[in-house]
PDB file of C-alpha atoms and ligand atoms in Angstrom:
ATOM      1  CA  MET A 241    -135.190 -54.659 163.785  1.00  0.00           C
ATOM      2  CA  PRO A 242    -134.778 -50.868 163.181  1.00  0.00           C
ATOM      3  CA  SER A 243    -135.228 -49.640 159.616  1.00  0.00           C
ATOM      4  CA  GLN A 244    -132.316 -50.390 157.295  1.00  0.00           C
ATOM      5  CA  PRO A 245    -131.081 -48.334 154.341  1.00  0.00           C
ATOM      6  CA  GLY A 246    -132.460 -49.180 150.893  1.00  0.00           C
ATOM      7  CA  PRO A 247    -130.527 -49.060 147.593  1.00  0.00           C
ATOM      8  CA  ARG A 248    -130.579 -45.242 147.498  1.00  0.00           C
ATOM      9  CA  LEU A 249    -128.824 -44.754 150.846  1.00  0.00           C
ATOM     10  CA  LEU A 250    -126.569 -47.758 150.224  1.00  0.00           C
ATOM     11  CA  SER A 251    -125.389 -46.120 146.978  1.00  0.00           C
ATOM     12  CA  LEU A 252    -124.184 -43.232 149.179  1.00  0.00           C
ATOM     13  CA  ALA A 253    -122.813 -45.403 152.006  1.00  0.00           C
ATOM     14  CA  ASP A 254    -120.757 -47.524 149.579  1.00  0.00           C
ATOM     15  CA  ARG A 255    -119.021 -44.381 148.319  1.00  0.00           C
ATOM     16  CA  VAL A 256    -118.034 -42.971 151.715  1.00  0.00           C
ATOM     17  CA  PRO A 257    -114.349 -43.860 152.195  1.00  0.00           C
ATOM     18  CA  ALA A 258    -113.720 -46.294 155.041  1.00  0.00           C
ATOM     19  CA  GLY A 259    -111.827 -45.135 158.118  1.00  0.00           C
ATOM     20  CA  ARG A 260    -112.367 -41.402 157.609  1.00  0.00           C
ATOM     21  CA  PRO A 261    -114.716 -39.031 159.482  1.00  0.00           C
ATOM     22  CA  MET A 262    -117.793 -37.931 157.543  1.00  0.00           C
ATOM     23  CA  ALA A 263    -120.699 -35.509 157.740  1.00  0.00           C
ATOM     24  CA  ASP A 264    -124.180 -35.852 156.283  1.00  0.00           C
ATOM     25  CA  ILE A 265    -125.676 -32.437 155.483  1.00  0.00           C
ATOM     26  CA  GLY A 266    -129.493 -32.502 155.506  1.00  0.00           C
ATOM     27  CA  THR A 267    -129.427 -35.759 157.423  1.00  0.00           C
ATOM     28  CA  ASP A 268    -133.186 -35.800 158.249  1.00  0.00           C
ATOM     29  CA  HIS A 269    -133.835 -39.345 159.606  1.00  0.00           C
ATOM     30  CA  GLY A 270    -130.091 -39.744 160.237  1.00  0.00           C
ATOM     31  CA  LEU A 271    -129.987 -43.279 158.918  1.00  0.00           C
ATOM     32  CA  LEU A 272    -126.869 -42.737 156.786  1.00  0.00           C
ATOM     33  CA  PRO A 273    -124.430 -41.618 159.543  1.00  0.00           C
ATOM     34  CA  VAL A 274    -125.938 -44.128 161.981  1.00  0.00           C
ATOM     35  CA  TRP A 275    -125.584 -46.967 159.483  1.00  0.00           C
ATOM     36  CA  LEU A 276    -121.970 -46.039 158.674  1.00  0.00           C
ATOM     37  CA  LEU A 277    -121.134 -46.159 162.401  1.00  0.00           C
ATOM     38  CA  VAL A 278    -123.072 -49.387 163.017  1.00  0.00           C
ATOM     39  CA  ARG A 279    -121.180 -51.046 160.145  1.00  0.00           C
ATOM     40  CA  GLY A 280    -117.874 -49.742 161.520  1.00  0.00           C
ATOM     41  CA  ARG A 281    -117.111 -47.999 158.227  1.00  0.00           C
ATOM     42  CA  VAL A 282    -116.267 -44.580 159.690  1.00  0.00           C
ATOM     43  CA  PRO A 283    -114.660 -43.616 163.023  1.00  0.00           C
ATOM     44  CA  SER A 284    -117.057 -40.699 163.561  1.00  0.00           C
ATOM     45  CA  ALA A 285    -120.053 -39.128 161.861  1.00  0.00           C
ATOM     46  CA  ILE A 286    -121.853 -35.789 162.039  1.00  0.00           C
ATOM     47  CA  GLY A 287    -125.490 -35.360 161.038  1.00  0.00           C
ATOM     48  CA  VAL A 288    -126.476 -31.756 160.227  1.00  0.00           C
ATOM     49  CA  ASP A 289    -129.962 -30.456 159.579  1.00  0.00           C
ATOM     50  CA  LEU A 290    -131.470 -27.008 159.279  1.00  0.00           C
ATOM     51  CA  ARG A 291    -134.445 -27.930 161.416  1.00  0.00           C
ATOM     52  CA  ALA A 292    -134.880 -29.392 164.897  1.00  0.00           C
ATOM     53  CA  ALA A 293    -137.580 -31.957 164.035  1.00  0.00           C
ATOM     54  CA  PRO A 294    -135.361 -33.991 161.656  1.00  0.00           C
ATOM     55  CA  LEU A 295    -132.596 -34.003 164.261  1.00  0.00           C
ATOM     56  CA  ARG A 296    -135.039 -35.445 166.805  1.00  0.00           C
ATOM     57  CA  ALA A 297    -135.835 -38.159 164.233  1.00  0.00           C
ATOM     58  CA  ALA A 298    -132.092 -38.745 163.761  1.00  0.00           C
ATOM     59  CA  ALA A 299    -131.673 -39.115 167.540  1.00  0.00           C
ATOM     60  CA  ARG A 300    -134.472 -41.717 167.529  1.00  0.00           C
ATOM     61  CA  THR A 301    -132.724 -43.590 164.694  1.00  0.00           C
ATOM     62  CA  ALA A 302    -129.471 -43.537 166.690  1.00  0.00           C
ATOM     63  CA  ALA A 303    -131.266 -44.877 169.789  1.00  0.00           C
ATOM     64  CA  ALA A 304    -132.971 -47.621 167.762  1.00  0.00           C
ATOM     65  CA  TRP A 305    -129.526 -48.799 166.599  1.00  0.00           C
ATOM     66  CA  GLY A 306    -128.038 -48.641 170.115  1.00  0.00           C
ATOM     67  CA  LEU A 307    -126.064 -45.432 169.504  1.00  0.00           C
ATOM     68  CA  ALA A 308    -127.861 -43.110 171.981  1.00  0.00           C
ATOM     69  CA  GLY A 309    -125.211 -40.885 173.571  1.00  0.00           C
ATOM     70  CA  ASP A 310    -122.431 -42.472 171.501  1.00  0.00           C
ATOM     71  CA  PRO A 311    -119.597 -39.902 171.307  1.00  0.00           C
ATOM     72  CA  ARG A 312    -118.774 -40.973 167.735  1.00  0.00           C
ATOM     73  CA  LEU A 313    -122.087 -39.482 166.529  1.00  0.00           C
ATOM     74  CA  SER A 314    -122.754 -35.754 166.644  1.00  0.00           C
ATOM     75  CA  LEU A 315    -126.111 -34.270 165.594  1.00  0.00           C
ATOM     76  CA  ARG A 316    -126.042 -30.529 164.899  1.00  0.00           C
ATOM     77  CA  GLN A 317    -128.604 -27.972 163.842  1.00  0.00           C
ATOM     78  CA  GLY A 318    -127.495 -25.415 161.247  1.00  0.00           C
ATOM     79  CA  ASP A 319    -127.266 -24.318 157.637  1.00  0.00           C
ATOM     80  CA  GLY A 320    -125.262 -26.432 155.205  1.00  0.00           C
ATOM     81  CA  LEU A 321    -121.606 -26.933 156.134  1.00  0.00           C
ATOM     82  CA  ALA A 322    -121.614 -24.089 158.697  1.00  0.00           C
ATOM     83  CA  PRO A 323    -121.918 -26.365 161.778  1.00  0.00           C
ATOM     84  CA  LEU A 324    -118.674 -28.183 160.800  1.00  0.00           C
ATOM     85  CA  GLU A 325    -115.240 -27.073 162.002  1.00  0.00           C
ATOM     86  CA  VAL A 326    -112.713 -26.571 159.198  1.00  0.00           C
ATOM     87  CA  GLY A 327    -110.943 -29.918 158.654  1.00  0.00           C
ATOM     88  CA  GLU A 328    -113.233 -31.811 161.037  1.00  0.00           C
ATOM     89  CA  VAL A 329    -114.326 -34.339 158.380  1.00  0.00           C
ATOM     90  CA  ASP A 330    -112.840 -35.678 155.133  1.00  0.00           C
ATOM     91  CA  THR A 331    -116.092 -36.584 153.455  1.00  0.00           C
ATOM     92  CA  VAL A 332    -119.339 -34.670 153.085  1.00  0.00           C
ATOM     93  CA  VAL A 333    -122.561 -36.271 151.843  1.00  0.00           C
ATOM     94  CA  ILE A 334    -125.463 -34.108 150.650  1.00  0.00           C
ATOM     95  CA  ALA A 335    -128.511 -36.006 149.370  1.00  0.00           C
ATOM     96  CA  GLY A 336    -132.163 -35.387 148.674  1.00  0.00           C
ATOM     97  CA  MET A 337    -131.973 -31.751 147.562  1.00  0.00           C
ATOM     98  CA  GLY A 338    -131.953 -30.107 144.135  1.00  0.00           C
ATOM     99  CA  GLY A 339    -128.619 -29.830 142.343  1.00  0.00           C
ATOM    100  CA  ARG A 340    -128.584 -26.024 142.479  1.00  0.00           C
ATOM    101  CA  ARG A 341    -129.279 -26.066 146.200  1.00  0.00           C
ATOM    102  CA  ILE A 342    -126.450 -28.541 146.817  1.00  0.00           C
ATOM    103  CA  ALA A 343    -124.137 -26.340 144.729  1.00  0.00           C
ATOM    104  CA  ALA A 344    -125.187 -23.260 146.724  1.00  0.00           C
ATOM    105  CA  LEU A 345    -124.349 -25.003 150.029  1.00  0.00           C
ATOM    106  CA  LEU A 346    -120.882 -25.902 148.701  1.00  0.00           C
ATOM    107  CA  GLU A 347    -120.269 -22.430 147.269  1.00  0.00           C
ATOM    108  CA  ALA A 348    -121.215 -20.830 150.595  1.00  0.00           C
ATOM    109  CA  ALA A 349    -118.471 -22.687 152.501  1.00  0.00           C
ATOM    110  CA  PRO A 350    -115.104 -22.152 150.750  1.00  0.00           C
ATOM    111  CA  ARG A 351    -112.879 -22.777 153.810  1.00  0.00           C
ATOM    112  CA  ARG A 352    -114.698 -25.880 154.976  1.00  0.00           C
ATOM    113  CA  ARG A 353    -114.929 -27.154 151.396  1.00  0.00           C
ATOM    114  CA  SER A 354    -111.219 -26.760 150.723  1.00  0.00           C
ATOM    115  CA  ALA A 355    -110.401 -29.050 153.679  1.00  0.00           C
ATOM    116  CA  LEU A 356    -112.518 -31.904 152.261  1.00  0.00           C
ATOM    117  CA  ARG A 357    -111.222 -34.879 150.269  1.00  0.00           C
ATOM    118  CA  ARG A 358    -114.487 -36.256 148.898  1.00  0.00           C
ATOM    119  CA  LEU A 359    -118.053 -35.169 148.177  1.00  0.00           C
ATOM    120  CA  VAL A 360    -120.827 -37.755 147.779  1.00  0.00           C
ATOM    121  CA  LEU A 361    -123.892 -36.022 146.355  1.00  0.00           C
ATOM    122  CA  GLN A 362    -127.359 -37.193 145.379  1.00  0.00           C
ATOM    123  CA  PRO A 363    -129.228 -34.381 143.597  1.00  0.00           C
ATOM    124  CA  ASN A 364    -132.902 -35.143 143.001  1.00  0.00           C
ATOM    125  CA  THR A 365    -133.032 -32.594 140.141  1.00  0.00           C
ATOM    126  CA  GLU A 366    -130.660 -30.356 138.132  1.00  0.00           C
ATOM    127  CA  ALA A 367    -127.692 -32.728 137.925  1.00  0.00           C
ATOM    128  CA  ARG A 368    -126.341 -30.727 134.996  1.00  0.00           C
ATOM    129  CA  ALA A 369    -126.131 -27.545 137.093  1.00  0.00           C
ATOM    130  CA  LEU A 370    -124.406 -29.427 139.913  1.00  0.00           C
ATOM    131  CA  ARG A 371    -121.797 -30.989 137.567  1.00  0.00           C
ATOM    132  CA  ALA A 372    -121.104 -27.533 136.137  1.00  0.00           C
ATOM    133  CA  ALA A 373    -120.777 -26.002 139.615  1.00  0.00           C
ATOM    134  CA  LEU A 374    -118.383 -28.739 140.776  1.00  0.00           C
ATOM    135  CA  GLN A 375    -116.227 -28.096 137.718  1.00  0.00           C
ATOM    136  CA  ASP A 376    -116.234 -24.343 138.429  1.00  0.00           C
ATOM    137  CA  LEU A 377    -115.233 -25.006 142.048  1.00  0.00           C
ATOM    138  CA  GLY A 378    -112.217 -27.072 140.917  1.00  0.00           C
ATOM    139  CA  TRP A 379    -113.606 -30.542 141.698  1.00  0.00           C
ATOM    140  CA  HIS A 380    -113.779 -33.478 139.287  1.00  0.00           C
ATOM    141  CA  LEU A 381    -116.106 -36.484 139.147  1.00  0.00           C
ATOM    142  CA  VAL A 382    -114.515 -39.823 140.037  1.00  0.00           C
ATOM    143  CA  ASP A 383    -117.683 -41.956 140.152  1.00  0.00           C
ATOM    144  CA  GLU A 384    -121.360 -41.806 139.254  1.00  0.00           C
ATOM    145  CA  ASP A 385    -124.072 -44.335 140.076  1.00  0.00           C
ATOM    146  CA  LEU A 386    -127.691 -44.747 139.059  1.00  0.00           C
ATOM    147  CA  CYS A 387    -129.711 -46.882 141.442  1.00  0.00           C
ATOM    148  CA  VAL A 388    -133.405 -47.711 141.564  1.00  0.00           C
ATOM    149  CA  GLU A 389    -135.629 -47.542 144.626  1.00  0.00           C
ATOM    150  CA  GLY A 390    -139.418 -47.617 144.652  1.00  0.00           C
ATOM    151  CA  GLY A 391    -139.469 -47.667 140.848  1.00  0.00           C
ATOM    152  CA  ARG A 392    -137.480 -44.395 140.646  1.00  0.00           C
ATOM    153  CA  GLU A 393    -133.891 -43.785 139.584  1.00  0.00           C
ATOM    154  CA  PHE A 394    -131.508 -41.929 141.892  1.00  0.00           C
ATOM    155  CA  LEU A 395    -128.206 -40.460 140.790  1.00  0.00           C
ATOM    156  CA  THR A 396    -125.125 -40.404 143.024  1.00  0.00           C
ATOM    157  CA  LEU A 397    -122.137 -38.212 142.106  1.00  0.00           C
ATOM    158  CA  VAL A 398    -118.723 -38.604 143.730  1.00  0.00           C
ATOM    159  CA  ALA A 399    -116.257 -35.736 143.397  1.00  0.00           C
ATOM    160  CA  GLU A 400    -112.714 -35.122 144.595  1.00  0.00           C
ATOM    161  CA  PRO A 401    -110.601 -31.953 144.562  1.00  0.00           C
ATOM    162  CA  GLY A 402    -108.649 -31.152 141.414  1.00  0.00           C
ATOM    163  CA  VAL A 403    -109.446 -29.845 137.986  1.00  0.00           C
ATOM    164  CA  GLY A 404    -110.238 -32.523 135.403  1.00  0.00           C
ATOM    165  CA  ALA A 405    -110.680 -32.294 131.641  1.00  0.00           C
ATOM    166  CA  PRO A 406    -113.445 -29.776 130.837  1.00  0.00           C
ATOM    167  CA  LEU A 407    -116.792 -31.574 130.556  1.00  0.00           C
ATOM    168  CA  THR A 408    -118.557 -31.564 127.194  1.00  0.00           C
ATOM    169  CA  ASP A 409    -122.247 -30.607 126.964  1.00  0.00           C
ATOM    170  CA  ALA A 410    -123.140 -34.313 126.816  1.00  0.00           C
ATOM    171  CA  GLU A 411    -120.986 -35.067 129.875  1.00  0.00           C
ATOM    172  CA  LEU A 412    -122.530 -32.194 131.828  1.00  0.00           C
ATOM    173  CA  LEU A 413    -126.035 -33.396 131.003  1.00  0.00           C
ATOM    174  CA  LEU A 414    -125.587 -37.160 131.258  1.00  0.00           C
ATOM    175  CA  GLY A 415    -122.461 -37.659 133.354  1.00  0.00           C
ATOM    176  CA  PRO A 416    -118.910 -38.442 132.195  1.00  0.00           C
ATOM    177  CA  VAL A 417    -118.660 -41.681 134.169  1.00  0.00           C
ATOM    178  CA  LEU A 418    -122.148 -42.911 133.264  1.00  0.00           C
ATOM    179  CA  LEU A 419    -121.478 -42.160 129.589  1.00  0.00           C
ATOM    180  CA  GLN A 420    -118.187 -44.002 129.666  1.00  0.00           C
ATOM    181  CA  ARG A 421    -119.539 -47.077 131.473  1.00  0.00           C
ATOM    182  CA  GLN A 422    -122.803 -47.422 129.486  1.00  0.00           C
ATOM    183  CA  ALA A 423    -124.245 -49.703 132.199  1.00  0.00           C
ATOM    184  CA  PRO A 424    -127.642 -51.328 131.466  1.00  0.00           C
ATOM    185  CA  ALA A 425    -129.380 -49.176 134.144  1.00  0.00           C
ATOM    186  CA  PHE A 426    -128.048 -46.043 132.424  1.00  0.00           C
ATOM    187  CA  ARG A 427    -129.249 -47.188 128.988  1.00  0.00           C
ATOM    188  CA  SER A 428    -132.748 -47.897 130.378  1.00  0.00           C
ATOM    189  CA  TRP A 429    -132.804 -44.508 132.079  1.00  0.00           C
ATOM    190  CA  LEU A 430    -131.692 -42.859 128.826  1.00  0.00           C
ATOM    191  CA  VAL A 431    -134.557 -44.466 126.894  1.00  0.00           C
ATOM    192  CA  ARG A 432    -137.067 -43.120 129.452  1.00  0.00           C
ATOM    193  CA  GLU A 433    -135.379 -39.716 129.500  1.00  0.00           C
ATOM    194  CA  HIS A 434    -135.606 -39.590 125.705  1.00  0.00           C
ATOM    195  CA  ALA A 435    -139.354 -40.332 125.852  1.00  0.00           C
ATOM    196  CA  ARG A 436    -139.821 -37.703 128.569  1.00  0.00           C
ATOM    197  CA  LEU A 437    -137.965 -35.025 126.597  1.00  0.00           C
ATOM    198  CA  GLN A 438    -139.822 -35.915 123.394  1.00  0.00           C
ATOM    199  CA  ALA A 439    -143.162 -35.524 125.197  1.00  0.00           C
ATOM    200  CA  ALA A 440    -142.051 -32.176 126.650  1.00  0.00           C
ATOM    201  CA  ALA A 441    -140.927 -30.990 123.207  1.00  0.00           C
ATOM    202  CA  ALA A 442    -144.221 -32.069 121.630  1.00  0.00           C
ATOM    203  CA  ALA A 443    -146.179 -30.229 124.340  1.00  0.00           C
ATOM    204  CA  ALA A 444    -144.082 -27.082 123.825  1.00  0.00           C
ATOM    205  CA  ARG A 445    -144.539 -27.262 120.059  1.00  0.00           C
ATOM    206  CA  ALA A 446    -148.306 -27.672 120.463  1.00  0.00           C
ATOM    207  CA  GLY A 447    -148.500 -24.776 122.930  1.00  0.00           C
ATOM    208  CA  THR A 448    -146.190 -22.123 121.484  1.00  0.00           C
ATOM    209  CA  GLY A 449    -145.186 -23.492 118.100  1.00  0.00           C
ATOM    210  CA  ARG A 450    -141.535 -23.810 119.171  1.00  0.00           C
ATOM    211  CA  VAL A 451    -139.295 -25.896 121.439  1.00  0.00           C
ATOM    212  CA  PRO A 452    -137.191 -23.885 123.923  1.00  0.00           C
ATOM    213  CA  GLN A 453    -133.467 -24.066 123.068  1.00  0.00           C
ATOM    214  CA  PRO A 454    -132.302 -25.844 126.281  1.00  0.00           C
ATOM    215  CA  LEU A 455    -134.942 -28.542 125.782  1.00  0.00           C
ATOM    216  CA  ALA A 456    -134.051 -28.960 122.089  1.00  0.00           C
ATOM    217  CA  ALA A 457    -130.343 -29.200 122.994  1.00  0.00           C
ATOM    218  CA  ALA A 458    -130.982 -31.810 125.693  1.00  0.00           C
ATOM    219  CA  LEU A 459    -133.133 -33.847 123.330  1.00  0.00           C
ATOM    220  CA  GLU A 460    -130.444 -33.725 120.667  1.00  0.00           C
ATOM    221  CA  ILE A 461    -127.765 -34.929 123.100  1.00  0.00           C
ATOM    222  CA  VAL A 462    -129.909 -37.766 124.460  1.00  0.00           C
ATOM    223  CA  ALA A 463    -130.978 -38.833 120.951  1.00  0.00           C
ATOM    224  CA  ALA A 464    -127.365 -38.778 119.712  1.00  0.00           C
ATOM    225  CA  THR A 465    -126.233 -40.847 122.719  1.00  0.00           C
ATOM    226  CA  LEU A 466    -128.963 -43.395 122.025  1.00  0.00           C
ATOM    227  CA  GLY A 467    -128.173 -43.336 118.316  1.00  0.00           C
ATOM    228  CA  VAL A 468    -131.686 -42.239 117.262  1.00  0.00           C
ATOM    229  CA  ASP A 469    -132.815 -39.154 115.352  1.00  0.00           C
ATOM    230  CA  ALA A 470    -133.944 -36.069 117.270  1.00  0.00           C
ATOM    231  CA  PRO A 471    -137.056 -34.464 115.787  1.00  0.00           C
ATOM    232  CA  SER A 472    -136.394 -31.052 114.249  1.00  0.00           C
ATOM    233  CA  SER A 473    -137.595 -28.169 116.416  1.00  0.00           C
TER     234      SER A 473
HETATM  235  C1  SAM B  50    -135.448 -34.638 151.520  1.00  0.00           C
HETATM  236  S1  SAM B  50    -134.519 -34.599 153.010  1.00  0.00           S
HETATM  237  C2  SAM B  50    -133.185 -35.686 152.570  1.00  0.00           C
HETATM  238  C3  SAM B  50    -132.766 -36.509 153.753  1.00  0.00           C
HETATM  239  C4  SAM B  50    -131.570 -37.409 153.540  1.00  0.00           C
HETATM  240  N1  SAM B  50    -130.379 -36.654 153.179  1.00  0.00           N
HETATM  241  C5  SAM B  50    -131.853 -38.442 152.480  1.00  0.00           C
HETATM  242  O1  SAM B  50    -131.323 -38.332 151.375  1.00  0.00           O
HETATM  243  O2  SAM B  50    -132.628 -39.374 152.752  1.00  0.00           O
HETATM  244  C6  SAM B  50    -133.723 -33.015 153.010  1.00  0.00           C
HETATM  245  C7  SAM B  50    -133.282 -32.587 154.379  1.00  0.00           C
HETATM  246  O3  SAM B  50    -132.372 -31.514 154.198  1.00  0.00           O
HETATM  247  C8  SAM B  50    -132.604 -30.550 155.212  1.00  0.00           C
HETATM  248  N2  SAM B  50    -132.084 -29.283 154.717  1.00  0.00           N
HETATM  249  C9  SAM B  50    -132.582 -28.479 153.760  1.00  0.00           C
HETATM  250  N3  SAM B  50    -131.816 -27.392 153.574  1.00  0.00           N
HETATM  251  C10 SAM B  50    -130.772 -27.506 154.444  1.00  0.00           C
HETATM  252  C11 SAM B  50    -129.649 -26.697 154.761  1.00  0.00           C
HETATM  253  N4  SAM B  50    -129.440 -25.535 154.129  1.00  0.00           N
HETATM  254  N5  SAM B  50    -128.798 -27.124 155.711  1.00  0.00           N
HETATM  255  C12 SAM B  50    -129.013 -28.281 156.369  1.00  0.00           C
HETATM  256  N6  SAM B  50    -130.070 -29.083 156.125  1.00  0.00           N
HETATM  257  C13 SAM B  50    -130.942 -28.709 155.176  1.00  0.00           C
HETATM  258  C14 SAM B  50    -134.119 -30.596 155.398  1.00  0.00           C
HETATM  259  O4  SAM B  50    -134.500 -30.062 156.674  1.00  0.00           O
HETATM  260  C15 SAM B  50    -134.398 -32.095 155.262  1.00  0.00           C
HETATM  261  O5  SAM B  50    -134.349 -32.743 156.516  1.00  0.00           O
END
């Protein structure tokens, strides 16, 4: 049996609208577009990667699932959204890159972006910067998911075109949907994030005698959300 997606890729797959063409930017192994086609969820899928080696891996994944030469799957080499025709897909997935990098790929493609109806994004860092960039680009968050794979949490953001209510600092940092839902996985993540920020603040205080403002602000927001006291900086 060829390799199957784990919870991280399934969190993305579940948020790709059924019946609409999609593209996976930075597809690497190609398992997401292949899986969506195998499951019959999308009529066509495009896997894009900057480098040739990942696209060869994606072609092997397609062959393993019986999709070699299938006209519904297109694998293209190129930078970000550039290999897509304007209006060719409704949904773009970008996963496994930093939030600022994902934002830069979206900012670099205004015409292609404006023809999209949904973005499904999985930043591995800098979620705050990505939420802020989406807001600046005139997109709003309609869903957020935290899933666990290999003992690590992964965040999925789903955005659609249209300006929403301006996000507060807490919503930018922690996610408007996650904050509203208060799911158990989010609360557990918040407790660990609080411990991580506290350790970083203690290290900064020991090293320079002060806690940098962005770190102090993040700690204050996380502590307030958890309902515990933030240490004074
Ligand atoms: C860590 S992998 C993530 C793979 C897959 N999206 C996932 O989440 O499992 C990142 C992939 O993005 C590709 N990549 C990086 N920058 C890119 C760009 N500007 N355009 C297209 N692909 C890019 C890399 O070559 C690599 O294959």
